[in-house]
Structures are given as structure tokens and as C-alpha cells.
Coordinates of C-alpha atoms in Angstrom, one line a residue:
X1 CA 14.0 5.1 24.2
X2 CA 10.6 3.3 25.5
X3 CA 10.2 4.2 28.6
X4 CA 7.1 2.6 29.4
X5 CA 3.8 0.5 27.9
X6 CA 0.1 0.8 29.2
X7 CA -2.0 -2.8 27.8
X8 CA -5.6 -2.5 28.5
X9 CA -8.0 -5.7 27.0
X10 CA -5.3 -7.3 25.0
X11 CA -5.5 -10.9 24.1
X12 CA -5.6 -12.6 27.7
X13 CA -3.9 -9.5 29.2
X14 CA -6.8 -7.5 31.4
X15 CA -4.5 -4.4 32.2
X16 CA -0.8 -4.2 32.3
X17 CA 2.1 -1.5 33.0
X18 CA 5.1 -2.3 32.5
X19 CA 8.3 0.8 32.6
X20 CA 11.8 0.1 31.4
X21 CA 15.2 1.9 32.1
X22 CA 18.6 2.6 29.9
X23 CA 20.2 -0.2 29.0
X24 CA 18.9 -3.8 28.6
X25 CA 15.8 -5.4 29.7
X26 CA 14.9 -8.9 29.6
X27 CA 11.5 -10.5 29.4
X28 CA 11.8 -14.4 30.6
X29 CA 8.8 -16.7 31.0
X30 CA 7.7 -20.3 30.2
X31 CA 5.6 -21.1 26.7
X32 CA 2.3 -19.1 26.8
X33 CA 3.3 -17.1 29.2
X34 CA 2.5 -14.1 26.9
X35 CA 5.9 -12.6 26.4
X36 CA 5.3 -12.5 22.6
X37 CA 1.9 -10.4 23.3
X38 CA 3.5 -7.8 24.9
X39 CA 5.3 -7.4 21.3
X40 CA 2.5 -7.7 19.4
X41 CA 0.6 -5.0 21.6
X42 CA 3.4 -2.9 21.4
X43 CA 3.3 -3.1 17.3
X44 CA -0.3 -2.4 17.5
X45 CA 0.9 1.3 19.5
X46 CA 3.7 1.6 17.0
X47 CA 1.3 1.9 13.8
X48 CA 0.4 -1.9 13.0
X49 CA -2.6 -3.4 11.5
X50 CA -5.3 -3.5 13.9
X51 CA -7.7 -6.2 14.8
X52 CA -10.2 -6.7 16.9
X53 CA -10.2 -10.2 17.5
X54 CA -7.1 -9.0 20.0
X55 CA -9.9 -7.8 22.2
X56 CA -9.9 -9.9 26.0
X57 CA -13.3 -9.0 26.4
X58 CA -15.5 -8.4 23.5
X59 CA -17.3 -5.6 24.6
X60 CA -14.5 -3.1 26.3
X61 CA -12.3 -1.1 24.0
X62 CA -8.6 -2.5 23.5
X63 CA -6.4 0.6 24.5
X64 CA -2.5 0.3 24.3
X65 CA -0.3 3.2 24.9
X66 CA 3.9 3.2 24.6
X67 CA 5.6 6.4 26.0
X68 CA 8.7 7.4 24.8
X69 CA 11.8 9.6 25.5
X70 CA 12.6 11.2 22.8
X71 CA 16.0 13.2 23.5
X72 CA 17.7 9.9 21.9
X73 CA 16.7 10.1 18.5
X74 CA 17.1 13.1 16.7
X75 CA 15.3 12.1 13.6
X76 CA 12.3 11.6 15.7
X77 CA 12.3 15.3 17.1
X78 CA 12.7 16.7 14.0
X79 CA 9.5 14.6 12.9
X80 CA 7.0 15.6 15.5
X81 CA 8.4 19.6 14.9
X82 CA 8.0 19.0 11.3
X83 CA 4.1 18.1 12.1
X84 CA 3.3 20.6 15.0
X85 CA 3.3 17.4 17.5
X86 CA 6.5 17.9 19.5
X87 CA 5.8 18.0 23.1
X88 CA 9.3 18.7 24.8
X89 CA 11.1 15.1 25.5
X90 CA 8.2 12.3 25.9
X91 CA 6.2 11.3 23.4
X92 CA 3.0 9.5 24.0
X93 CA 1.8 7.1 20.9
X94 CA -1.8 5.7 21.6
X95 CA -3.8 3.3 19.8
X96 CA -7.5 2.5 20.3
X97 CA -9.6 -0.4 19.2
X98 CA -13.0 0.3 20.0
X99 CA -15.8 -2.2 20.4
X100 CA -17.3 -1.4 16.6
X101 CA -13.6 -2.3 15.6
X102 CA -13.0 0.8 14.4
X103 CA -9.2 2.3 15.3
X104 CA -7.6 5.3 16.5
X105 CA -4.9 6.6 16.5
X106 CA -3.0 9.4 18.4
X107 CA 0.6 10.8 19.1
X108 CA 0.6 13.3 22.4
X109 CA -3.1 13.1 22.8
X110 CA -3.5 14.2 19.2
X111 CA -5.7 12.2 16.7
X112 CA -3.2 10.9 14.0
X113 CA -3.2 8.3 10.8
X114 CA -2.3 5.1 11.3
X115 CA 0.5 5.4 8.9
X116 CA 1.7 8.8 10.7
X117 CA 2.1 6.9 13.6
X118 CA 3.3 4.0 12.0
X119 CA 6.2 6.2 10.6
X120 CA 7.2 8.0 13.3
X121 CA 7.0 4.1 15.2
X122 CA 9.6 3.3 13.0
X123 CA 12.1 6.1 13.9
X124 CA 11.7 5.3 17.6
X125 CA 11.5 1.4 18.0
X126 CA 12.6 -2.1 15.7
X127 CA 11.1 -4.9 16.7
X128 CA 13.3 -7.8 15.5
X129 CA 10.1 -10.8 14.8
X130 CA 11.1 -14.7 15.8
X131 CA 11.5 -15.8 12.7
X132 CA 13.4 -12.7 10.8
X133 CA 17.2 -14.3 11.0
X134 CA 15.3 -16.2 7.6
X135 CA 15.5 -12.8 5.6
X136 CA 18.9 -12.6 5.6
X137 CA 19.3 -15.4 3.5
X138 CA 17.3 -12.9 0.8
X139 CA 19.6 -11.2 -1.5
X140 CA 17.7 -8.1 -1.1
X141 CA 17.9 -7.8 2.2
X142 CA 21.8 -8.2 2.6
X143 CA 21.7 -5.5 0.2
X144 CA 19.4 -2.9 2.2
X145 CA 21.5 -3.8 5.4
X146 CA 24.8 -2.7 3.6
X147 CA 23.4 0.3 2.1
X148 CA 22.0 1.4 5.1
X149 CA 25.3 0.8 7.5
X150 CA 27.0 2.7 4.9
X151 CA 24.5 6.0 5.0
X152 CA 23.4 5.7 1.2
X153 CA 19.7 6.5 1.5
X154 CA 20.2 10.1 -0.1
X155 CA 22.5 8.3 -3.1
X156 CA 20.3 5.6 -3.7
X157 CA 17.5 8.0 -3.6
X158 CA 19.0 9.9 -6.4
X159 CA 20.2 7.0 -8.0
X160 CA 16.1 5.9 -8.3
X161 CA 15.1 9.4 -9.7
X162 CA 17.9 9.7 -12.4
X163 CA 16.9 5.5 -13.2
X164 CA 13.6 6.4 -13.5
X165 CA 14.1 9.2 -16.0
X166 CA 16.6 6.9 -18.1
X167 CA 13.1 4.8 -18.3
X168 CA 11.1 7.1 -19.1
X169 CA 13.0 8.8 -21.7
X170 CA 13.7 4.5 -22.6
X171 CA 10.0 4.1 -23.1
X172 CA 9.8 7.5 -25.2
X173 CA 12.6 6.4 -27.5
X174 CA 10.6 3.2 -27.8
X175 CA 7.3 4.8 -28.7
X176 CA 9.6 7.5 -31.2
X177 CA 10.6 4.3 -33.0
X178 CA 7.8 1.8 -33.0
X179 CA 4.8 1.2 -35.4
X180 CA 1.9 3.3 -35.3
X181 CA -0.3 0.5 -33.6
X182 CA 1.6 0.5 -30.5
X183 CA 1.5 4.0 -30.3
X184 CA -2.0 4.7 -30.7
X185 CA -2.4 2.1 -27.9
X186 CA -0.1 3.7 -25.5
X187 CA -1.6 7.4 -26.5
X188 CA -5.1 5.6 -25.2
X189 CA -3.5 4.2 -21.8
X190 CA -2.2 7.7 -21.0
X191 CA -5.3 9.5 -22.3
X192 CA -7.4 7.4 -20.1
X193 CA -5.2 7.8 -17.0
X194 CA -4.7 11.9 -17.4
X195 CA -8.5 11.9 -17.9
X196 CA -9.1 10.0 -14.6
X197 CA -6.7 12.1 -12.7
X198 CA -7.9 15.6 -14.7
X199 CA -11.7 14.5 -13.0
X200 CA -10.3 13.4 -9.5
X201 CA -9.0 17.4 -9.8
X202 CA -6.5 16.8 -6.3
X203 CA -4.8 20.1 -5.4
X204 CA -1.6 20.3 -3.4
X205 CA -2.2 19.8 0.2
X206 CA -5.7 18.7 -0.2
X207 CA -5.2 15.0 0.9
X208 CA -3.8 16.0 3.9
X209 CA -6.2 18.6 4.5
X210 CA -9.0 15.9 4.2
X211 CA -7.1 13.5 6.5
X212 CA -7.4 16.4 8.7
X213 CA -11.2 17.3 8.7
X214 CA -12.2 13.4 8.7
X215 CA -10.1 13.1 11.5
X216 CA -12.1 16.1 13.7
X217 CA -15.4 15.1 12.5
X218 CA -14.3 11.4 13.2
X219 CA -14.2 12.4 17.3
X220 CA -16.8 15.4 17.0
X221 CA -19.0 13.3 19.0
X222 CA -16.2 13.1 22.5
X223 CA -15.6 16.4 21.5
X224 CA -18.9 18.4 21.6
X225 CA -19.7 16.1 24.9
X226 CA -16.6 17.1 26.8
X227 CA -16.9 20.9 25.6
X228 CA -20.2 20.6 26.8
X229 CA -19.8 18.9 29.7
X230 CA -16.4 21.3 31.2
X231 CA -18.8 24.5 29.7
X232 CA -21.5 22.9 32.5
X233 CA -19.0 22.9 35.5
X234 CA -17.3 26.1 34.7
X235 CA -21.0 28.1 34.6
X236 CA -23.9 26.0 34.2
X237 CA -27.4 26.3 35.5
X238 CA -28.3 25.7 39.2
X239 CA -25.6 27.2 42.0
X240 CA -22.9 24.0 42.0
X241 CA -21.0 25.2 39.1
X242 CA -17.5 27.1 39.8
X243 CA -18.9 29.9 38.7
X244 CA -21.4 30.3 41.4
X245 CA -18.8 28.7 43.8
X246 CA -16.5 32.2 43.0
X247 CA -19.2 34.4 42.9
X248 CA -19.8 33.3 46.9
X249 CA -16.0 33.8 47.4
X250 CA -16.0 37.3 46.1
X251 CA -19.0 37.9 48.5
X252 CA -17.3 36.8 51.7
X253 CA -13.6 38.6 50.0
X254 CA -15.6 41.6 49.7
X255 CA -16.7 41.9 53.7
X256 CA -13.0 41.4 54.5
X257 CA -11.7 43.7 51.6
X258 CA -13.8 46.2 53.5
X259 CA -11.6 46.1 56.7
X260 CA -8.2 45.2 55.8
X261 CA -7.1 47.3 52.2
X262 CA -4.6 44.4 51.6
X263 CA -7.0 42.2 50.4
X264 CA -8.6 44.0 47.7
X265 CA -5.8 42.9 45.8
X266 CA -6.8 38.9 45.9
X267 CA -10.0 40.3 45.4
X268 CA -9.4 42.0 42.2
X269 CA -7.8 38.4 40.8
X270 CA -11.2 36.2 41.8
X271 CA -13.1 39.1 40.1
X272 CA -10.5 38.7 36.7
X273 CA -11.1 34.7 37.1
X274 CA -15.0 35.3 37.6
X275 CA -14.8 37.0 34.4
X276 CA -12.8 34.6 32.6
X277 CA -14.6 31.8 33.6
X278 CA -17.8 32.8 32.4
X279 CA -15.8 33.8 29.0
X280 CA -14.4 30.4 28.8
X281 CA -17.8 28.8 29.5
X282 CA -19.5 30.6 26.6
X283 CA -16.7 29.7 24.3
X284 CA -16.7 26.4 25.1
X285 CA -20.3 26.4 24.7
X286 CA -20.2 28.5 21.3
X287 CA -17.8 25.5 20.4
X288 CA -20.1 22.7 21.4
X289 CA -23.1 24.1 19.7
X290 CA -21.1 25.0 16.3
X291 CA -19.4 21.8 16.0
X292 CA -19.9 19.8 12.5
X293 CA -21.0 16.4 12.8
X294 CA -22.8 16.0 10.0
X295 CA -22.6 12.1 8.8
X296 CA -23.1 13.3 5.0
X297 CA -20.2 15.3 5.4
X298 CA -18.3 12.6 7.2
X299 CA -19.2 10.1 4.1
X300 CA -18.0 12.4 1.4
X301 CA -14.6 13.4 3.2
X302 CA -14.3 9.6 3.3
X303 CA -15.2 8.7 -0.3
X304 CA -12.9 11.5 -1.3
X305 CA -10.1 9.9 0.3
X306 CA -11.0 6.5 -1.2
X307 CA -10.9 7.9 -4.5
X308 CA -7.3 9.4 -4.1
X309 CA -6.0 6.6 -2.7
X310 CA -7.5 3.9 -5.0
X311 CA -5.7 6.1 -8.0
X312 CA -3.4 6.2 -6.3
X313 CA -2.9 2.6 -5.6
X314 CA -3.1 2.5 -9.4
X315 CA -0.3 4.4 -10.2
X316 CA 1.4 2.3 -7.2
X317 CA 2.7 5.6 -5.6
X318 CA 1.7 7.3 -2.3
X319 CA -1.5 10.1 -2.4
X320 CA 0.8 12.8 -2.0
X321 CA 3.0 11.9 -5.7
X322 CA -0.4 12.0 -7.8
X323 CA 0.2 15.4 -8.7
X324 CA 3.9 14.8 -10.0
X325 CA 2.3 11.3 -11.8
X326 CA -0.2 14.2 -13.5
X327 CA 2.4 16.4 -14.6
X328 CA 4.4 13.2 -15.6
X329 CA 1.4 12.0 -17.8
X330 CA 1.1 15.1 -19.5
X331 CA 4.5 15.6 -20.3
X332 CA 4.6 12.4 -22.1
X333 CA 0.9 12.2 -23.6
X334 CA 2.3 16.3 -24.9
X335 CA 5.7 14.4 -26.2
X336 CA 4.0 11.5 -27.9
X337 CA 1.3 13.5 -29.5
X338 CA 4.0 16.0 -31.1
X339 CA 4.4 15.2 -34.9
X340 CA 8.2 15.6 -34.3
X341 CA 9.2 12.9 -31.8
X342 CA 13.0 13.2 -32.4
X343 CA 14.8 9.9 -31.6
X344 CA 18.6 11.3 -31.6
X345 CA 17.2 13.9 -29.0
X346 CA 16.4 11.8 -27.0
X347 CA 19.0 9.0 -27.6
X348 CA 21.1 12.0 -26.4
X349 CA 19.1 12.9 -23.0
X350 CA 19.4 9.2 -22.2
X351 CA 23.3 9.1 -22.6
X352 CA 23.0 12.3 -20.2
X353 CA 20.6 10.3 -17.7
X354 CA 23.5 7.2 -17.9
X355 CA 26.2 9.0 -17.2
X356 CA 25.1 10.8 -13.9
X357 CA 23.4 7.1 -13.3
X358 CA 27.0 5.6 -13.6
X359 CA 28.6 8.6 -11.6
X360 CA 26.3 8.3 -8.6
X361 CA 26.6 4.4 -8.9
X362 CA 29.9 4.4 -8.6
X363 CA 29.6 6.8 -5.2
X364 CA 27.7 4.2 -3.6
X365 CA 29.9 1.3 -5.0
X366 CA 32.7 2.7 -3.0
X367 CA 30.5 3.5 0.0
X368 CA 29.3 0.0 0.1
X369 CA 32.9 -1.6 0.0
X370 CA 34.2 0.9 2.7
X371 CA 31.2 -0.2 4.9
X372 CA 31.4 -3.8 3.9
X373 CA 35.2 -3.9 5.1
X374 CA 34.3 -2.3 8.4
X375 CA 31.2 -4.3 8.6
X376 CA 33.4 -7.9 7.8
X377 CA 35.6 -6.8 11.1
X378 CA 32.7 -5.9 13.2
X379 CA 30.3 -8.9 12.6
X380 CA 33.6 -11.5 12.4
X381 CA 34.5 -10.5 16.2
X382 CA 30.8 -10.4 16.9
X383 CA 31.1 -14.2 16.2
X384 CA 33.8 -15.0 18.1
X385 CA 31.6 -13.9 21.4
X386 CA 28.5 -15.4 20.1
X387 CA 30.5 -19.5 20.2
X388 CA 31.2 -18.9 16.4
X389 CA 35.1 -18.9 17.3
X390 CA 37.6 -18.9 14.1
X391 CA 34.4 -18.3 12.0
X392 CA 34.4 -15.8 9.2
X393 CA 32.4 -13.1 7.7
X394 CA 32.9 -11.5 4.4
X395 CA 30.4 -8.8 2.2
X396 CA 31.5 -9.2 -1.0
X397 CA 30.5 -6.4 -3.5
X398 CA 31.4 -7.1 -7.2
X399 CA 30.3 -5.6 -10.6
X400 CA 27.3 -7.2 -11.8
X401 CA 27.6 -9.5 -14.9
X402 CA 24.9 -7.3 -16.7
X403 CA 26.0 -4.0 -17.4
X404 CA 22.2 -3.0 -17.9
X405 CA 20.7 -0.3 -15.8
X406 CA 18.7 -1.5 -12.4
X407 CA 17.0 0.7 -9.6
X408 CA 19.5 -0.5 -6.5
X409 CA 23.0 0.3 -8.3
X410 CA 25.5 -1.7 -10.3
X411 CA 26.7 -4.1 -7.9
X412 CA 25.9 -7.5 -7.0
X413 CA 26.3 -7.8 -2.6
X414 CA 26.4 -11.3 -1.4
X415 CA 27.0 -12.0 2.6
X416 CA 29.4 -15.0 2.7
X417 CA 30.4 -16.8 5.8
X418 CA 32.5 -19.8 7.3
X419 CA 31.4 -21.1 10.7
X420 CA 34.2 -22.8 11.9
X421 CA 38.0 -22.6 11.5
X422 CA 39.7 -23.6 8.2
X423 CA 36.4 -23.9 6.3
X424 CA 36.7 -21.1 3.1
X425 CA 33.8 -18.5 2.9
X426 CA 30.6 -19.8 1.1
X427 CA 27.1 -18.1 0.5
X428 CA 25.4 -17.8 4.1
X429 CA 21.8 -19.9 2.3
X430 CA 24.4 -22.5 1.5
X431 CA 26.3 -22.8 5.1
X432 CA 24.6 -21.7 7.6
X433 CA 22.0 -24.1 10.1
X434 CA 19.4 -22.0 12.1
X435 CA 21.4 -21.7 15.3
X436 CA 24.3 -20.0 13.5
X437 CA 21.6 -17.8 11.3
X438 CA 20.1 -16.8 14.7
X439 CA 23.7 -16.1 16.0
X440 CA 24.8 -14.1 12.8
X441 CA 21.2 -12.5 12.7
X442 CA 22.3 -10.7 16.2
X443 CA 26.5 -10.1 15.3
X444 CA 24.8 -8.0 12.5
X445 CA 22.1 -6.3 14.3
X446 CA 24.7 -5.4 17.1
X447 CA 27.1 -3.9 14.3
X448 CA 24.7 -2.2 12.6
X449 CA 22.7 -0.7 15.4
X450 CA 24.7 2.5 16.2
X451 CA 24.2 3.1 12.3
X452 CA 20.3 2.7 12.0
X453 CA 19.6 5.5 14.7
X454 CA 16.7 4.1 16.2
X455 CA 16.9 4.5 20.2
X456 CA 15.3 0.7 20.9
X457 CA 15.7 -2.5 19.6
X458 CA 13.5 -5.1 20.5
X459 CA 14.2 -8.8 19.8
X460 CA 11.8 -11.4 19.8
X461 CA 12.8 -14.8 20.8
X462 CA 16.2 -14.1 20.5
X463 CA 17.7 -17.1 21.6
X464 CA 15.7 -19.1 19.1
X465 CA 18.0 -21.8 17.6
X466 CA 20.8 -21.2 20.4
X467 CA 21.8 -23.1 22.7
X468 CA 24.8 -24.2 24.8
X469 CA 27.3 -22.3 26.0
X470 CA 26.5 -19.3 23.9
X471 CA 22.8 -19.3 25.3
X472 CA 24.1 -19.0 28.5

């Protein structure tokens, strides 16, 4: 859970700590006040676009930091081990603005990506914007909530791939049976696109790697200044450093050492850390002096990474996938370029594809009626406590009307709902006024909270469109 927020040069806020404790906390204030910046700061630490225009004053970097405890949210843990981060059970996200505009980011003091943070943000907080009751009147998004009450991410996932190959092996059996026009056209789109990916030549792990070395170089700078600096106090010249300080110590330890034999163990110990620290000085030296921070190398790290990620933005997938979209390519330009396309072969591996398609679909069919029936309970007593009394709400999930193949499954889910007693259930676009949408918007987020996992839930202006009786 957040545990606490650090604002530094945010909007009109100068410098602000605020902590918070299990349970709920409540952040009241007239118009203005700046309730709503403390959200929007907050975003900014959780992996948001920055921008510098948030600066108070134009010349001090913008700093906000959210700590959080992490022993609620497994997934979380098991993110920061996954990426070497974990730091036992706080977690420290920090983002930086500084006066250039330029942003950084960091999770425990490390420097990270803005998306790294942004997804391990997501695990730990949900902000819940002013105006977001609006997208559940979006088809889509009654969908996503259902699937995800109802734990289908790994089914759906599937469902995607084995949808996928059914288009694949769709457009294949297309290209097997068109003219040869069209296929010498597609040969060039693919020819083109393996060519561009055969000269951009990404090996595994090298975007990452990249990430990695642009990110050290990026702070080289406060990192060959501190080295230098702490190398400077440990053993620099003149007689102030600690070095000096010790070598003083041992001096006067020494006399005493002389009388009384039970001090020459203490005195052995500041000889070991006299050592030590003039070992640690060098190294930290060594490390100052050898640090890169060449520019030139800077600018090519950076124009590598533009280059994967604009081809990558081409193929509309993430950096890491380019190498499957390569192998993908090649596959098909090697299928299409055979002499021997066989369209019963693969009229045959399509049947295949349908029928685990059909299989999973119906998995996650039945998962989503199971969860819609306990959800229907849930958000209907939800109501009941929110001044919707003898209201109604129903999930229905039917078969769509098409039988045709789509990426989300084979149902269509529409949330239904009557407000008040004796009206029949109609679509929630076509009943619902703001207030109740802003009432329903919070029965569903408190039924579906325990299922999403994510230790805080922030709500924005939650009482927008409430009033009454329920507001108190």
C-alpha cells in the first residue's frame, strides 16, 4: 500500500509530505484547493507522461517520490525480484523533472525507464480519474472488467495467440488462392519489411542491454562527481581527509597500545580500516577517472534505440517481439515464395487453429458467466447501500450473432441495469444519469477490487454526480 508521497516544485505546491495508514484516507478541500494535484503528482511518480510546464518555479527541478509497502501485493514483489530491484518490503518510486525538461526515472534509488516504472506503478496503485464512470458505458470496457473479475488473462492470452495463427494461416490461404498480382505485391511488402529488420540486425537482449548503458552514461556526469567527491574525503590531499583523521588515531592508540596489551586489539581494527580506506579511495578514484561519458557514444546508444523502436512502432508491437515479427516474416515470405503453396494444407491447419480457438473460447465463456452471476449479486447489494435501493444489476453474456472468429472470444457482454424498483433491466448507456453512473462506477469498483490485486485504489472526485443522502 502507499505509505507516503514526497512533492517538491509541483504546480503551486513548493514542498509537500504527506504519509497515509491501512485503511481509508480522505482528502477534503474547497475548489482549487489542489486536491486533484496531489493525483496528478502522484501519476507523474507512478510512470506518467512528464511535463515540465508542472514546474512551480521554472528554474528548480520538479522531484516527486511515492514510497510503498510492498508485503501487500505479491505480483509486485515478484516484479522487482524478476528485475534485481527488490529491496525487502518498501519500495521507493522516484521521478525527476529537471530544469532542461529532461526526466528520470528511478525505483529504490536505481535509474529505471519510464515505462518500467510505469508498469510496476500499475501493480501497486489505480488511480480511478474524475470523469472514468463515462467508460463504462464502452462495450469494451464492461468486457475487460468481467474478464478480469473472472481471472481470464492467461485464457484470453491464449485465445489471442491461437486467433492470430488462424489469421495468419487465413491470409496464407488467401495468398495460395489469389491471382498472381496480389501476390507479387504482398511478396514486395514482406521483402521490404524482412530487409529492414535483416539491416536493423537486433539480437536477443540487446534493447534492454542498450536501455541499460544509456541509462549509466545518462547520469555519468552525478556519478564520476560523487565518486570523486566521497574518493576526496576518504583520502584526499591535505591532512582533513579521514584518512589522515585515522592515521592520527592509530598514533595516539599506538602510545596507549604500548602500556595496556588490551588495546592492541582496537588497534589492529583502525589499522584494517586504515587500509581499507585508502583501498576504497583508489577504487573510487579508478572508477571516477574510467568512467565513459562520451557524448558520441551517448548519441549512438540513443539513435540505436530510436531505430528499434520506430520499427517497432511499425510493426505495432513492443521492441522486445521484433525478433518473433523477424522469424514471423520469414516464415511466411519462405511459404509464399515455395512453388507448392498447398491450399488443403492449410485449409486443414486452420480447422486445427478453430477448434482449440472454439475450445479455449468456450473456457472463458463459462468463466465469464460464473463471474458475471457472482458479480450481478455483489454490485446489486452494492446499490442498495449507495441510495440505489430495489435497483438491479445484470451482466448478460450471450453468443454473438456472428459466428466469425474475433480476438476477445465469442461472446457478446453487455452490463444492464434498473435503478429503481419495478423498472425491467435495460442497457446501462440507455438508463443510467451521471449520479447513478458515478454510484454504479464505485458498486463495481468495490466488487471488483479484491480481484484486481492492486494494494491502493485511489478515486478522484468520487462523489462527482452524488448527492443527498448517499453523499453523506
Amino acid at each position: 500500500m502507499l505509505k507516503s508521497i514526497f512533492i517538491k516544485n509541483f504546480a503551486i505546491i513548493d514542498e509537500l509530505e504527506l504519509d497515509f495508514y491501512d485503511g481509508m484516507s480522505v482528502l477534503t478541500g474547497e475548489t482549487g484547493a489542489g486536491k486533484s494535484i496531489i493525483i496528478d503528482a502522484l501519476n507523474l511518480a507512478l510512470g506518467n507522461r512528464a511535463d515540465r510546464s508542472v514546474a512551480r518555479i521554472d528554474n528548480a527541478n520538479v522531484e516527486v517520490t511515492a514510497t510503498i509497502n510492498t508485503r501487500s501485493s505479491e505480483e509486485a514483489t515478484a516484479w522487482l525480484k524478476e528485475h534485481d530491484l527488490d529491496d525487502g518490503d518498501e519500495c521507493v518510486l522516484r521521478r525527476v523533472i529537471n530544469k532542461d525538461g529532461k526526466s528520470k526515472a528511478y525505483i529504490n534509488n536505481s535509474p529505471s525507464s519510464v515505462a518500467a516504472l510505469r508498469s510496476l506503478g500499475d501493480l501497486f496503485v489505480d488511480v480511478y480519474g474524475q470523469h472514468e464512470h463515462q467508460s463504462l458505458m464502452r462495450l469494451d470496457m464492461q468486457r475487460q472488467l468481467l474478464d478480469s473479475f473472472a481471472n481470464n488473462s492467461k485464457n484470453i492470452e491464449k485465445l489471442a495467440a491461437v486467433f492470430r495463427l488462424w489469421q495468419s494461416l487465413n491470409n496464407q490461404l488467401e495468398i495460395a488462392e489469389t491471382n498472381q498480382a496480389d501476390t507479387r505485391a504482398k511478396l514486395e511488402l514482406l521483402r521490404y519489411q524482412f530487409q529492414e529488420l535483416e539491416e536493423l540486425n537486433l539480437q536477443a537482449g540487446e534493447y534492454e542491454e542498450i536501455n541499460e548503458k544509456f541509462a549509466l552514461l545518462n547520469n555519468s556526469k552525478e556519478l564520476n562527481e560523487n565518486s570523486m567527491r566521497i574518493s576526496q574525503q576518504l583520502a584526499g590531499d591535505g591532512d582533513n581527509s579521514i584518512y589522515d583523521k585515522l592515521s592520527s588515531l592509530i598514533s595516539d592508540a599506538e602510545k596507549y597500545a604500548a602500556v595496556d596489551n588490551e588495546l592492541n586489539e582496537p588497534l589492529e581494527i583502525l589499522r584494517s580500516i586504515h587500509i581499507q580506506t585508502k583501498e576504497v579511495a583508489a577504487y573510487l578514484r579508478n572508477y571516477s577517472e574510467n568512467i565513459s561519458s562520451s557524448p558520441q557514444e551517448l548519441q549512438i546508444l540513443e539513435d540505436r534505440i530510436t531505430a528499434v523502436e520506430e520499427i517497432s512502432r511499425k510493426h505495432k508491437v513492443k521492441p522486445k517481439e521484433l525478433l518473433n515479427i523477424h522469424a514471423a516474416i520469414k516464415k511466411e515470405l519462405d511459404s509464399i515464395e515455395g512453388e507448392h503453396s498447398d491450399p488443403d494444407k492449410i485449409k486443414a491447419s486452420m480447422q486445427e487453429a478453430e477448434q482449440l480457438y472454439r475450445t479455449t473460447a468456450k473456457k472463458i465463456s463459462s468463466a465469464r458467466k460464473n463471474a458475471a452471476n457472482e458479480l450481478n449479486e455483489k454490485i446489486t447489494e452494492s446499490m442498495q447501500a449507495l441510495g440505489m435501493q430495489g435497483g438491479r444489476f445484470h451482466i448478460n453474456v450471450e453468443p454473438k450473432k456472428s459466428t466469425e472468429l474475433s480476438l476477445n472470444g465469442l461472446d457478446e457482454i453487455k452490463f444492464l441495469v434498473s435503478t429503481n424498483p419495478g423498472q425491467s433491466l435495460r442497457v446501462l448507456n440507455k438508463v443510467a444519469s451521471g449520479g447513478e453512473l458515478s454510484r454504479l462506477s464505485l458498486a463495481i469498483q468495490m466488487a471488483t477490487s479484491n480481484n484486481l490485486k492492486i494494494p491502493t485504489l485511489i478515486f478522484d472526485e468520487v462523489d462527482t454526480g452524488v448527492g443527498g443522502a448517499t453523499a453523506e
